[in-house]
mmCIF file of C-alpha atoms in Angstrom:
data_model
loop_
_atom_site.group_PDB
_atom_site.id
_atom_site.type_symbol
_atom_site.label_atom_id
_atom_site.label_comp_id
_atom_site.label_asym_id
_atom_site.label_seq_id
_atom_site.Cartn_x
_atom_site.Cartn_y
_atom_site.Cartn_z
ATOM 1 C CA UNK O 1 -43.610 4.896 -27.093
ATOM 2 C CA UNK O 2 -43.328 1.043 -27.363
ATOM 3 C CA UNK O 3 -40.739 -1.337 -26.555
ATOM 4 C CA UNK O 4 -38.128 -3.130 -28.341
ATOM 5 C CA UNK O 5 -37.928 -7.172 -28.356
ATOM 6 C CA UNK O 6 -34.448 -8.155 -27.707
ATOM 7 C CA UNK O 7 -33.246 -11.619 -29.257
ATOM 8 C CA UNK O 8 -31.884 -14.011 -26.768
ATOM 9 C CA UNK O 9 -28.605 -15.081 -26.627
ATOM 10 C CA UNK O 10 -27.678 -18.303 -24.607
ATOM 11 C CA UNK O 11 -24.892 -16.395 -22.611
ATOM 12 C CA UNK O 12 -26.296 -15.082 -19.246
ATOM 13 C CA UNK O 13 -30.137 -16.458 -19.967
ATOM 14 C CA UNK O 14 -31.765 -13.205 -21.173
ATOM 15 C CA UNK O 15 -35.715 -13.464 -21.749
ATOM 16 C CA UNK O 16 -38.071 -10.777 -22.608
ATOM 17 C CA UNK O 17 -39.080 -8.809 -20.073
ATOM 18 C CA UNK O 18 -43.124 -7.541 -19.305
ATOM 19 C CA UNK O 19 -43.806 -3.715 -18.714
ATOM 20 C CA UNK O 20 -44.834 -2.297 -15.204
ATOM 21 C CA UNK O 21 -41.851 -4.579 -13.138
ATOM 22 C CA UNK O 22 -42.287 -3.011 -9.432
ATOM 23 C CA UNK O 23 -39.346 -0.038 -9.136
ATOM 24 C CA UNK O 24 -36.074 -0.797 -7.092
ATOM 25 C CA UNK O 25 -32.711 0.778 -6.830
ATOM 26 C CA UNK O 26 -30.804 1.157 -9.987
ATOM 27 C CA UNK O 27 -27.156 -0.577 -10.040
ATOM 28 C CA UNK O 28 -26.448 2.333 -12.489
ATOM 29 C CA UNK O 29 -24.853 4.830 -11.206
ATOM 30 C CA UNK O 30 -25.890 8.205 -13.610
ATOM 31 C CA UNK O 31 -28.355 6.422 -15.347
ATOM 32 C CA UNK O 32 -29.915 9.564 -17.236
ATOM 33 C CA UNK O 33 -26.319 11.105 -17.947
ATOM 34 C CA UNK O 34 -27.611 14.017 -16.174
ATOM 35 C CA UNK O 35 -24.305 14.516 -13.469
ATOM 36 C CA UNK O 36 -21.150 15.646 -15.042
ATOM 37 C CA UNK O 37 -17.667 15.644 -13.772
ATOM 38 C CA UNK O 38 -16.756 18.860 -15.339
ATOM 39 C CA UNK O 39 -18.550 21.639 -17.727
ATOM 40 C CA UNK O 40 -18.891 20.213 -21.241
ATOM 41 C CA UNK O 41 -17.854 23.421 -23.009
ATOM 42 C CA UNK O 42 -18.198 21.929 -26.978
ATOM 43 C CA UNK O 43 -17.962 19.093 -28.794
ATOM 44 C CA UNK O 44 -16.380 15.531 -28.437
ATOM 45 C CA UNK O 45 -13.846 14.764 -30.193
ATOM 46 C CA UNK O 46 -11.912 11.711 -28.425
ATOM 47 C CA UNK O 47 -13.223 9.392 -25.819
ATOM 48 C CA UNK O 48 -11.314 11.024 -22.989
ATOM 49 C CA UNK O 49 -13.311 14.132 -23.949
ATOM 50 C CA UNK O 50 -16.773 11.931 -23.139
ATOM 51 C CA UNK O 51 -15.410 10.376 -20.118
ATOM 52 C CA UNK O 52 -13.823 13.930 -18.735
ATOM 53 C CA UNK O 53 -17.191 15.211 -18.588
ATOM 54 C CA UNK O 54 -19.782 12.809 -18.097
ATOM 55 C CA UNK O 55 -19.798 11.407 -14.638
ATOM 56 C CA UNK O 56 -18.864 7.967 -13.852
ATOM 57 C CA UNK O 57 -19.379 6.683 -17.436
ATOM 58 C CA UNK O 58 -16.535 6.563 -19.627
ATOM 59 C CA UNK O 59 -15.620 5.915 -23.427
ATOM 60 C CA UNK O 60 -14.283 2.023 -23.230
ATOM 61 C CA UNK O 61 -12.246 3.085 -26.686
ATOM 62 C CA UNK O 62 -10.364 5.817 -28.226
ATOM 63 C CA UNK O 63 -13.886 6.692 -29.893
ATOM 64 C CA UNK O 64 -16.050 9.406 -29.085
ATOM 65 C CA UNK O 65 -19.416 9.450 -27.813
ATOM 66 C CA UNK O 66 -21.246 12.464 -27.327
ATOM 67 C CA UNK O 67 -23.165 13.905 -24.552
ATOM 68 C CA UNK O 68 -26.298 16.662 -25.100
ATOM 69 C CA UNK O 69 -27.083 18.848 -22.817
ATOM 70 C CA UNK O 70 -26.765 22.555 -20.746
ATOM 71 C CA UNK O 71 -23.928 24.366 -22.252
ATOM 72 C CA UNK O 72 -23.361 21.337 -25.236
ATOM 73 C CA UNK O 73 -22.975 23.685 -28.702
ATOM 74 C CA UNK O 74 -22.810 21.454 -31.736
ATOM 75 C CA UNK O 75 -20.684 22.378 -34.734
ATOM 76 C CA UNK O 76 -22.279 24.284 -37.599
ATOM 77 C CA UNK O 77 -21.093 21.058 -40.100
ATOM 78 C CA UNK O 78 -22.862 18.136 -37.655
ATOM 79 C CA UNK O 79 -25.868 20.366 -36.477
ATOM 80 C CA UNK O 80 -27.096 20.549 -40.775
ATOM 81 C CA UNK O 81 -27.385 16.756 -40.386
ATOM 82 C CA UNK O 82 -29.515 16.785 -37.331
ATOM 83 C CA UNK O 83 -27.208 15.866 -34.762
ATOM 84 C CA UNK O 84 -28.862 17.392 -31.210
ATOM 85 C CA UNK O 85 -31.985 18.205 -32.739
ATOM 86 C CA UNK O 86 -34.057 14.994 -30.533
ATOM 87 C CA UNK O 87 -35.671 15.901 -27.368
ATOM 88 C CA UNK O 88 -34.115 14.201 -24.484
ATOM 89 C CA UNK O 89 -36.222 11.245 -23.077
ATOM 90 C CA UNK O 90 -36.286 12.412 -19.604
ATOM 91 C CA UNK O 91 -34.356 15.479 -18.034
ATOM 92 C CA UNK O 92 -31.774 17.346 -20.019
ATOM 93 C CA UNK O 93 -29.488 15.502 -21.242
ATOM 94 C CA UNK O 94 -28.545 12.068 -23.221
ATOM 95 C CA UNK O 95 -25.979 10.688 -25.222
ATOM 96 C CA UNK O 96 -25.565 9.471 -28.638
ATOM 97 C CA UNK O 97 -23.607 6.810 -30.216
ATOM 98 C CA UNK O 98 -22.337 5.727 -34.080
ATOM 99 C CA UNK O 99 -23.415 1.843 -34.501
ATOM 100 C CA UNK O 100 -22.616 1.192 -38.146
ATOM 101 C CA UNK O 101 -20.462 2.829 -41.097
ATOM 102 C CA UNK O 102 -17.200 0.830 -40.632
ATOM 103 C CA UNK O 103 -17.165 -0.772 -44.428
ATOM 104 C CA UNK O 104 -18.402 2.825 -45.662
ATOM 105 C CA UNK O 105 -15.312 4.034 -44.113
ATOM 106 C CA UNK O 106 -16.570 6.082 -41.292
ATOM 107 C CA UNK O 107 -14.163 7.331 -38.423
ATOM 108 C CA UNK O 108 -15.364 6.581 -34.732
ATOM 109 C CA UNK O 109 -17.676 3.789 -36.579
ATOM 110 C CA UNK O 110 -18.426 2.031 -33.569
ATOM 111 C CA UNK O 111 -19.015 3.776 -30.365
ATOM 112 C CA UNK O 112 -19.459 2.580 -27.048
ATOM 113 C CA UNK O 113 -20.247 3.704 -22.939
ATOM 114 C CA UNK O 114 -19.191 1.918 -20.170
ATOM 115 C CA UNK O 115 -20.178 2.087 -16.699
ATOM 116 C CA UNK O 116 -19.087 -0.035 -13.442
ATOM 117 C CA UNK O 117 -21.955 -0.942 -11.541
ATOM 118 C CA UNK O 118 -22.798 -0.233 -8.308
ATOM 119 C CA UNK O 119 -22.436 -3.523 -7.050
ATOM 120 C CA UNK O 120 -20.936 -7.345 -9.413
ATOM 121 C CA UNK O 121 -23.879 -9.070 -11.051
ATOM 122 C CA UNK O 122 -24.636 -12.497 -8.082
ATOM 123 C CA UNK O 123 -24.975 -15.113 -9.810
ATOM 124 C CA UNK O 124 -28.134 -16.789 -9.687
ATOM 125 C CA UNK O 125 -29.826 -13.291 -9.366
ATOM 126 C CA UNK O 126 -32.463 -12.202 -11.716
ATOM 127 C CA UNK O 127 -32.273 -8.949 -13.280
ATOM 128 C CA UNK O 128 -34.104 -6.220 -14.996
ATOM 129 C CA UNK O 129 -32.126 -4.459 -17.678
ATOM 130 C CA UNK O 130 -33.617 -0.984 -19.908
ATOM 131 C CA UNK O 131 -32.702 1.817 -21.192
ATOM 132 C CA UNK O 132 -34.636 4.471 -23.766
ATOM 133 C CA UNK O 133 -33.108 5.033 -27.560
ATOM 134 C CA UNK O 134 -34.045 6.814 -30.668
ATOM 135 C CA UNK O 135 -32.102 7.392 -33.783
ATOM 136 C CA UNK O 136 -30.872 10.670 -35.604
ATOM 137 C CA UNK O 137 -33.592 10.967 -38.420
ATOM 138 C CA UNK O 138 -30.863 10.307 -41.380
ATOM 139 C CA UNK O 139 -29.292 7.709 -39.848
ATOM 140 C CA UNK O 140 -29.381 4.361 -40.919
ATOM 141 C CA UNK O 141 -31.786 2.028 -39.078
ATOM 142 C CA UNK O 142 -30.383 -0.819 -37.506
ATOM 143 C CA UNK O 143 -30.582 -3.665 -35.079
ATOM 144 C CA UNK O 144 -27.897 -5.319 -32.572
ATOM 145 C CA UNK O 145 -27.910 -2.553 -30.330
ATOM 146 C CA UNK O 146 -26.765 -4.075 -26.720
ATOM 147 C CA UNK O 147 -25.182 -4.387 -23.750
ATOM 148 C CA UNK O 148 -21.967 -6.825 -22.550
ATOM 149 C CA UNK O 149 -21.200 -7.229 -19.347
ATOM 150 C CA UNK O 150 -17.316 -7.923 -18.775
ATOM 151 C CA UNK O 151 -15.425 -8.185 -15.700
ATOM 152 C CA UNK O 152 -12.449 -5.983 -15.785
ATOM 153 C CA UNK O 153 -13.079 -2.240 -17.083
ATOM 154 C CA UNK O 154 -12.394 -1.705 -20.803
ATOM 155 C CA UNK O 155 -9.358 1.049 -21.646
ATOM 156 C CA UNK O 156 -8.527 0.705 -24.800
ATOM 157 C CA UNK O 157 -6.037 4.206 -26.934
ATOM 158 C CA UNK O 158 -7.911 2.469 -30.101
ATOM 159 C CA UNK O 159 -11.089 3.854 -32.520
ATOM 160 C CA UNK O 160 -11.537 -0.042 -32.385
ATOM 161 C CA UNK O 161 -14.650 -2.464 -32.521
ATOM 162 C CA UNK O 162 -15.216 -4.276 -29.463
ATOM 163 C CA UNK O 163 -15.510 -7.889 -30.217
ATOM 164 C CA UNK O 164 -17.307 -8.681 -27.468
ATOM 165 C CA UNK O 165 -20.220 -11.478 -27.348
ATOM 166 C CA UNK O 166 -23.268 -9.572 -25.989
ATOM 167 C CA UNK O 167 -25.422 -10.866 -22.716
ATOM 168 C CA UNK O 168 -28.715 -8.436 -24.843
ATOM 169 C CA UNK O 169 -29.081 -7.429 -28.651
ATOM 170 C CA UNK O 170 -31.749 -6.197 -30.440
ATOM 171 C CA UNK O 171 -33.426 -9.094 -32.656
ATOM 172 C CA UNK O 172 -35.156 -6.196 -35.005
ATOM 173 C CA UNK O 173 -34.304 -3.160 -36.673
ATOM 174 C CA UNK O 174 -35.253 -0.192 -34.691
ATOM 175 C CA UNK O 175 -37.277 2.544 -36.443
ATOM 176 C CA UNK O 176 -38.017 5.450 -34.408
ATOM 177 C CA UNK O 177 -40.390 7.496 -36.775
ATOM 178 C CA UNK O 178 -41.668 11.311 -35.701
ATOM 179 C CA UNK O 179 -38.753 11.264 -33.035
ATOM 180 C CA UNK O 180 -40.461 9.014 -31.244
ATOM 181 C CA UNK O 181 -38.295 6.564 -27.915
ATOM 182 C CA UNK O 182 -37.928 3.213 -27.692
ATOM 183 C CA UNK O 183 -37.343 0.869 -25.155
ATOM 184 C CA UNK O 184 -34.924 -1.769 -24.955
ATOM 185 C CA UNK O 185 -35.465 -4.174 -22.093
ATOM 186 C CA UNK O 186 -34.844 -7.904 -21.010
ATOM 187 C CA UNK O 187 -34.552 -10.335 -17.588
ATOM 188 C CA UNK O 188 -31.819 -12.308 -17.431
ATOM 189 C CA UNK O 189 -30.238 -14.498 -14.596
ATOM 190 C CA UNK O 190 -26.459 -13.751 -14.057
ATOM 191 C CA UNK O 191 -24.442 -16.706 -14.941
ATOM 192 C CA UNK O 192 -20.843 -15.266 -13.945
ATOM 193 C CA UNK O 193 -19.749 -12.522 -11.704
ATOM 194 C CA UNK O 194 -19.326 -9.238 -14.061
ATOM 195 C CA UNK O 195 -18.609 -5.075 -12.850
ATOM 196 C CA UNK O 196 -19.072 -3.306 -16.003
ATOM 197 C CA UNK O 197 -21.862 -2.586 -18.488
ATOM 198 C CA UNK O 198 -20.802 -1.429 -21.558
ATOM 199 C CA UNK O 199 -24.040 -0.779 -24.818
ATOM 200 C CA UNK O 200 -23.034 -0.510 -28.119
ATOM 201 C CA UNK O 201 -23.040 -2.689 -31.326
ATOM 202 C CA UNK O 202 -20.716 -5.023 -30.860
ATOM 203 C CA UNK O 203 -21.643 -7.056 -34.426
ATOM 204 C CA UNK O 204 -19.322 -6.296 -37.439
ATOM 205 C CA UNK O 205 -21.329 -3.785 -40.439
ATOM 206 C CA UNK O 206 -21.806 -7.489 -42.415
ATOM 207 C CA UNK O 207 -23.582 -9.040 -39.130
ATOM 208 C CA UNK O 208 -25.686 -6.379 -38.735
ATOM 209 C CA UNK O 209 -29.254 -5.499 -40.592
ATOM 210 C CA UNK O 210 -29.483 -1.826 -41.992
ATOM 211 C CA UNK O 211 -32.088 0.123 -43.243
ATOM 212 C CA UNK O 212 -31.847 3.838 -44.938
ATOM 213 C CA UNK O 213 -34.031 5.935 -43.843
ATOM 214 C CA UNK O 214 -37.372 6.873 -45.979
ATOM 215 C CA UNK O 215 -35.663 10.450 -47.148
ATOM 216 C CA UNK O 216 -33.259 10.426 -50.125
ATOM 217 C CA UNK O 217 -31.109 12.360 -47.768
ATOM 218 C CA UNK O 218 -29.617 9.750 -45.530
ATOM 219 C CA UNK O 219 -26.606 9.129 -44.078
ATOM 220 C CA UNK O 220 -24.417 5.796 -45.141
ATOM 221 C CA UNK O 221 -23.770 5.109 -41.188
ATOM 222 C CA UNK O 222 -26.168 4.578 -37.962
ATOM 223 C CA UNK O 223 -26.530 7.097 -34.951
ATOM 224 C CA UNK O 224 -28.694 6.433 -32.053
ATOM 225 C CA UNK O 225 -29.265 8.366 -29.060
ATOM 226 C CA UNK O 226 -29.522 6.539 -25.429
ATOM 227 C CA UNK O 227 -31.355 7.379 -21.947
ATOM 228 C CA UNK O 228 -32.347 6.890 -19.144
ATOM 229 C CA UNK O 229 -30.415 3.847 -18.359
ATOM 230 C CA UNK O 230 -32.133 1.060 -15.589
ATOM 231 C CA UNK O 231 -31.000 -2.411 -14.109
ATOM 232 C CA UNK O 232 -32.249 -3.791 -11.397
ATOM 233 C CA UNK O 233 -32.937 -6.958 -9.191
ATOM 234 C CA UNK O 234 -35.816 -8.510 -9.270
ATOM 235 C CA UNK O 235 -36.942 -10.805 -6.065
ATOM 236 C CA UNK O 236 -35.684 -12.929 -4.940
ATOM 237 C CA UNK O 237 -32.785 -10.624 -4.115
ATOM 238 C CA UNK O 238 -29.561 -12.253 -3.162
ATOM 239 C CA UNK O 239 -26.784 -10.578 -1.390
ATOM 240 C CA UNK O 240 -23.233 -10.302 -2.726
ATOM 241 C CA UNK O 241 -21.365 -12.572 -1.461
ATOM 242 C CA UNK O 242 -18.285 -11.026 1.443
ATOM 243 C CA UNK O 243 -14.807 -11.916 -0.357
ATOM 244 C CA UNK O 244 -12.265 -13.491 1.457
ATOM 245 C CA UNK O 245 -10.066 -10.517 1.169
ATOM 246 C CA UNK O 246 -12.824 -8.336 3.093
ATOM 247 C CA UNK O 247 -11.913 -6.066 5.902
ATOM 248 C CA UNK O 248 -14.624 -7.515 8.093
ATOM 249 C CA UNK O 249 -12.397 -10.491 8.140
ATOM 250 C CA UNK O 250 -8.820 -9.648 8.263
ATOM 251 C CA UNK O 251 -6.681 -9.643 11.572
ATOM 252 C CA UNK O 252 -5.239 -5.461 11.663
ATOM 253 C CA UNK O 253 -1.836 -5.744 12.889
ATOM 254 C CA UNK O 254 0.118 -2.746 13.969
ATOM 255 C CA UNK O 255 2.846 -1.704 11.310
ATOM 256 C CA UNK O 256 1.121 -3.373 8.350
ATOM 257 C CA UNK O 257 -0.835 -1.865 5.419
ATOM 258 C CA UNK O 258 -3.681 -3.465 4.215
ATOM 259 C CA UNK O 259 -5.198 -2.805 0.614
ATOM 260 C CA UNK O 260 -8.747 -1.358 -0.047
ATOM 261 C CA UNK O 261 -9.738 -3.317 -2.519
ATOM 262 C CA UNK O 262 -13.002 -2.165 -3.398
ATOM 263 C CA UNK O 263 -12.484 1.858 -3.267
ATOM 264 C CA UNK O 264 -13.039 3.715 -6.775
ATOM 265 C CA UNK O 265 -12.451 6.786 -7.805
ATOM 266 C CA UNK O 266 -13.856 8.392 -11.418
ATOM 267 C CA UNK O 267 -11.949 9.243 -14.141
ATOM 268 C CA UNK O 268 -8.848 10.822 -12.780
ATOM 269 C CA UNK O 269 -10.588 12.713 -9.833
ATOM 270 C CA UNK O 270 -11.037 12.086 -6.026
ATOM 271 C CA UNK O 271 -14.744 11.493 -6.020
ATOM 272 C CA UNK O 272 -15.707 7.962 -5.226
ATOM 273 C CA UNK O 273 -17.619 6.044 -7.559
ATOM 274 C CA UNK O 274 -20.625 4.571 -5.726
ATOM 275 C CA UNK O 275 -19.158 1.258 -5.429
ATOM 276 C CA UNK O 276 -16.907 2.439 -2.981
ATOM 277 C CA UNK O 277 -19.273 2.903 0.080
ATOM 278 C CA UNK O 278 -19.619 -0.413 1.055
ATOM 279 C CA UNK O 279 -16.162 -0.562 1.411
ATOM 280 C CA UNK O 280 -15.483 2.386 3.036
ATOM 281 C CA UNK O 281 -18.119 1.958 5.116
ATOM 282 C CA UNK O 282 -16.825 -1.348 6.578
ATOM 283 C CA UNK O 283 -13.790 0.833 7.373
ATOM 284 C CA UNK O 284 -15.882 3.098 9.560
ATOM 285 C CA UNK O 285 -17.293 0.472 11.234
ATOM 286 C CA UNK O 286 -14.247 -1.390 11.937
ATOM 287 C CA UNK O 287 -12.527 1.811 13.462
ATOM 288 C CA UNK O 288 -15.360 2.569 15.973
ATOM 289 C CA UNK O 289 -15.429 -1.169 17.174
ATOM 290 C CA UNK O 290 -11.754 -0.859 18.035
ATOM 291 C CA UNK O 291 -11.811 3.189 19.356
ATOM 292 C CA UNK O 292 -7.764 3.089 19.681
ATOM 293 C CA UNK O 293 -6.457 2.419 16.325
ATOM 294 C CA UNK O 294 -4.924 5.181 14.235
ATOM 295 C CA UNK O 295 -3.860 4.702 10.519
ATOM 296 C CA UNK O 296 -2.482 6.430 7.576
ATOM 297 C CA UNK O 297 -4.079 6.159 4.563
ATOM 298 C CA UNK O 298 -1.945 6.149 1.413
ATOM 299 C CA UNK O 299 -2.722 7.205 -2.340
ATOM 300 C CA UNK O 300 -0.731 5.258 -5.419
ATOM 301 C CA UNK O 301 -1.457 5.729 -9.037
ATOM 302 C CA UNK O 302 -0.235 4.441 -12.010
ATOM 303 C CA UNK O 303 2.463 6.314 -14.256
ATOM 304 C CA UNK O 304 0.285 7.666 -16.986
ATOM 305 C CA UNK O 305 0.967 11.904 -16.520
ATOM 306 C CA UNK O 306 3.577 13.518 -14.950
ATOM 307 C CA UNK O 307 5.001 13.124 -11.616
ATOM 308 C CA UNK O 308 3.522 15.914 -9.818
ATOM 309 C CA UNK O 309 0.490 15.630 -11.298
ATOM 310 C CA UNK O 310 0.350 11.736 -9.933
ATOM 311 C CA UNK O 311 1.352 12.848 -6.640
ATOM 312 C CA UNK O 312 -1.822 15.704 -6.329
ATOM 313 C CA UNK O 313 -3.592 12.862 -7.658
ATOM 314 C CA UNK O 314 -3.076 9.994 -5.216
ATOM 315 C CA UNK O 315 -2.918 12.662 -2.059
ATOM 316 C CA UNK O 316 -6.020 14.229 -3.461
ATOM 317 C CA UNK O 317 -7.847 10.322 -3.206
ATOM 318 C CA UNK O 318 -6.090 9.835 -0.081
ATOM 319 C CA UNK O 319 -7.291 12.915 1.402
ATOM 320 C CA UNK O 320 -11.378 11.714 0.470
ATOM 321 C CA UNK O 321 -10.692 8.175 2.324
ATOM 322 C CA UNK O 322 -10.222 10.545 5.656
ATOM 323 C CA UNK O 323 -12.449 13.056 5.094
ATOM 324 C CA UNK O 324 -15.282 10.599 4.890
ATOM 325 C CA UNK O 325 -14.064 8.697 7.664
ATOM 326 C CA UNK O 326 -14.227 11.886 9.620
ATOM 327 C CA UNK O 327 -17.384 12.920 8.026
ATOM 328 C CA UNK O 328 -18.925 9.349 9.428
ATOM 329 C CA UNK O 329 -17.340 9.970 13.055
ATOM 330 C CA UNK O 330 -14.193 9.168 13.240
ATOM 331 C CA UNK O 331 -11.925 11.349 15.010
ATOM 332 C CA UNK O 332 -9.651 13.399 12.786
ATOM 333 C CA UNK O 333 -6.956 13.038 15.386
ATOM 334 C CA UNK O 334 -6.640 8.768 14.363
ATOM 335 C CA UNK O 335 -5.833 9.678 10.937
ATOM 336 C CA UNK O 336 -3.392 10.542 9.015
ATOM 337 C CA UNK O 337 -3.038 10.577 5.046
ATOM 338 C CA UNK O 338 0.147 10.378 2.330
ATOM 339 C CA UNK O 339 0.286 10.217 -1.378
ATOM 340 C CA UNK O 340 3.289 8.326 -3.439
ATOM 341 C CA UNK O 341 1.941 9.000 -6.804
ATOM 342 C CA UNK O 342 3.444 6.030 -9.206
ATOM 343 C CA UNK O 343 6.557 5.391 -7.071
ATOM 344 C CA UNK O 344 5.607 2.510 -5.576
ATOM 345 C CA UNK O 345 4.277 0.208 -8.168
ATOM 346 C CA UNK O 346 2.770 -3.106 -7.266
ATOM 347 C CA UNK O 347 3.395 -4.452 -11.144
ATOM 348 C CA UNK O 348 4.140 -3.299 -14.472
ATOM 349 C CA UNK O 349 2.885 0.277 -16.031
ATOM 350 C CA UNK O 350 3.385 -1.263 -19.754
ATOM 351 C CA UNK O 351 -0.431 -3.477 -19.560
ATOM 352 C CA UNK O 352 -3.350 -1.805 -18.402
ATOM 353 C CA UNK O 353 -3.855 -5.282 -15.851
ATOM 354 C CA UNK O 354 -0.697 -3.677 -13.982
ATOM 355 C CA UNK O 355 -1.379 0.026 -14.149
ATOM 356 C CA UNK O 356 -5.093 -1.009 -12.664
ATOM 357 C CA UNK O 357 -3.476 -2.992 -9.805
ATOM 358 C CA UNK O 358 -1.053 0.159 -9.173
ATOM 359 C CA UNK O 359 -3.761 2.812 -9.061
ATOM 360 C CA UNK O 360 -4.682 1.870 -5.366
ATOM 361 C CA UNK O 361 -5.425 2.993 -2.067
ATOM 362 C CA UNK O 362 -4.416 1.274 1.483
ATOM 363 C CA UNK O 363 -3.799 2.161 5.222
ATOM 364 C CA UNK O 364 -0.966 1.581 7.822
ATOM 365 C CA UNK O 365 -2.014 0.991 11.143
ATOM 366 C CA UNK O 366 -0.045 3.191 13.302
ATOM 367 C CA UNK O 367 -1.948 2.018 16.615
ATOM 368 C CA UNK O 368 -4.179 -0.649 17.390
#
């Protein structure tokens, strides 16, 4: 196993990065794809089928990746090419993504994952980005595999290219003979403030350099499998900086509701993505400083599904903002909890900007 040179791009300051950097936490959350949301009974065939099941990552497009693992059975027609037959990197399970095929007409031609970190890349902050690939043995060989970094989460109902210009790409071709991994790894210093990690190929079929494969057998597009996904900061570490719409620093007046702007929930369930404990922590703390105030907490969604389904939805993530307030000592007797589902929009359901700023969570205080 060897790793991959990456060519460096003048957005976000990548440089190559040496083997052996000292381990620290990982600001990605399911980095080995080993956690899923729900049972992945068969095959992908849409991206909300990847991001139903695979927990906290998500399909940024209408394409869809796959995931393979415990209780994954692949189809008679894509298990004759090879598809599943690679040993996972590390544990038991990866995913795998098509990188190339568009002019050869290939649906799902470009597929991508997308993942909110755990905390926004602070600029000025070093970092240490890697993750493991390998290709399907037919597939095309091909470079410009890579991660973008973007600020708002991706949702696009397209099989569509992402045009985006990426932070990492691969400079060479990458030829995994024998089965073998790869990894793909860089520094870089974070020039903007960015949530969400997204890898793909993000280079048009004409941009990017292919290779067939040594067999007379190969396939006209490119398939490459992904683990074990790492970033991480690398000393000095600097803090994230407290935003001026923080709890910490707001005034709690009795018979107001104040937003939680940094709770998130994963694909439409009531588990928190990890992002959220900072946030909800600050809420615990801010509770047991002032041992009198009550609240209610109240759910909102967007209007995307049906009406009773929104309403489970947003009393269902209502419901987890108190039970882990109660869970981290706060009396059950100071809260209370409501969903409204989409009925009280804070802007339009017709652009995903609006349905984002709708799917929210905040708290009345009832007693101060």
């Amino acid at each position: 196993m060897r790793s991959l040179g990456l060519v460096i791009l003048m957005v976000g300051g990548f440089v190559f990065l040496s083997s052996g950097q000292e381990q620290r936490e990982n600001l990605v959350p399911n980095g080995s794809f080993e956690a899923y949301s729900s049972t992945p009974l068969g095959w992908f065939y849409t991206g909300a089928d990847f991001t139903r099941v695979v927990k906290f990552w998500e399909s940024p497009t209408a394409a869809s990746p796959d995931v393979y693992g415990p209780k994954v059975f692949v189809p008679s027609q894509w298990k004759d090419k090879g598809f599943g037959e690679a040993a996972v990197h590390d544990g038991k399970s990866m995913v795998g993504l098509t990188l190339y095929g568009c002019e050869g007409g290939k649906p799902h031609c470009r597929e991508y994952v997308q993942i909110q970190l755990t905390e926004p890349l602070v600029i000025g902050q070093r970092y240490a980005l890697s993750f493991w690939t390998t290709h399907l043995p037919r597939s095309m060989r091909i470079n410009n595999l890579g991660a973008a970094f973007v600020h708002h989460r991706i949702s696009s109902p397209l099989d569509e290219a992402l045009h985006l210009r990426p932070q990492v790409a691969a400079a060479q071709v990458i030829e995994c003979e024998n089965g073998a991994w790869h990894q793909v790894e860089a520094t870089f210093t974070a020039d903007s403030v960015m949530s969400y990690l997204i890898l793909g190929n993000f280079a048009t079929d004409a941009e990017t350099e292919a290779k067939r494969c040594s067999s007379g057998d190969h396939l006209p597009y490119a398939y490459y499998y992904i683990d074990d996904v790492v970033m991480q900061k690398l000393p000095p570490i600097l803090e994230v900086p407290v935003p001026a719409n923080d709890l910490s620093r707001l005034t709690l007046t009795v018979g107001e509701t104040f937003a939680l702007h940094n709770i998130y929930f994963d694909h439409d369930r009531a588990d928190f993505m990890p992002r959220s404990y900072r946030e909800l922590n600050t809420l615990v703390d801010i509770m047991k400083k002032h041992a009198t105030m009550r609240i209610e907490v109240k759910g909102h969604t967007d209007s995307v599904g049906t009406d009773a389904y929104n309403y489970q939805l947003s009393l269902a993530r209502a419901r987890a903002v108190v039970e882990y307030l109660h869970q981290h000592g706060i009396d059950p007797s100071r809260t209370e909890y409501s969903g409204y589902g989409s009925r009280m929009p804070l802007d339009s359901n017709t652009t995903e900007t609006g349905r984002q700023k709708n799917r929210r969570v905040e708290f009345l205080v009832l007693e101060n």
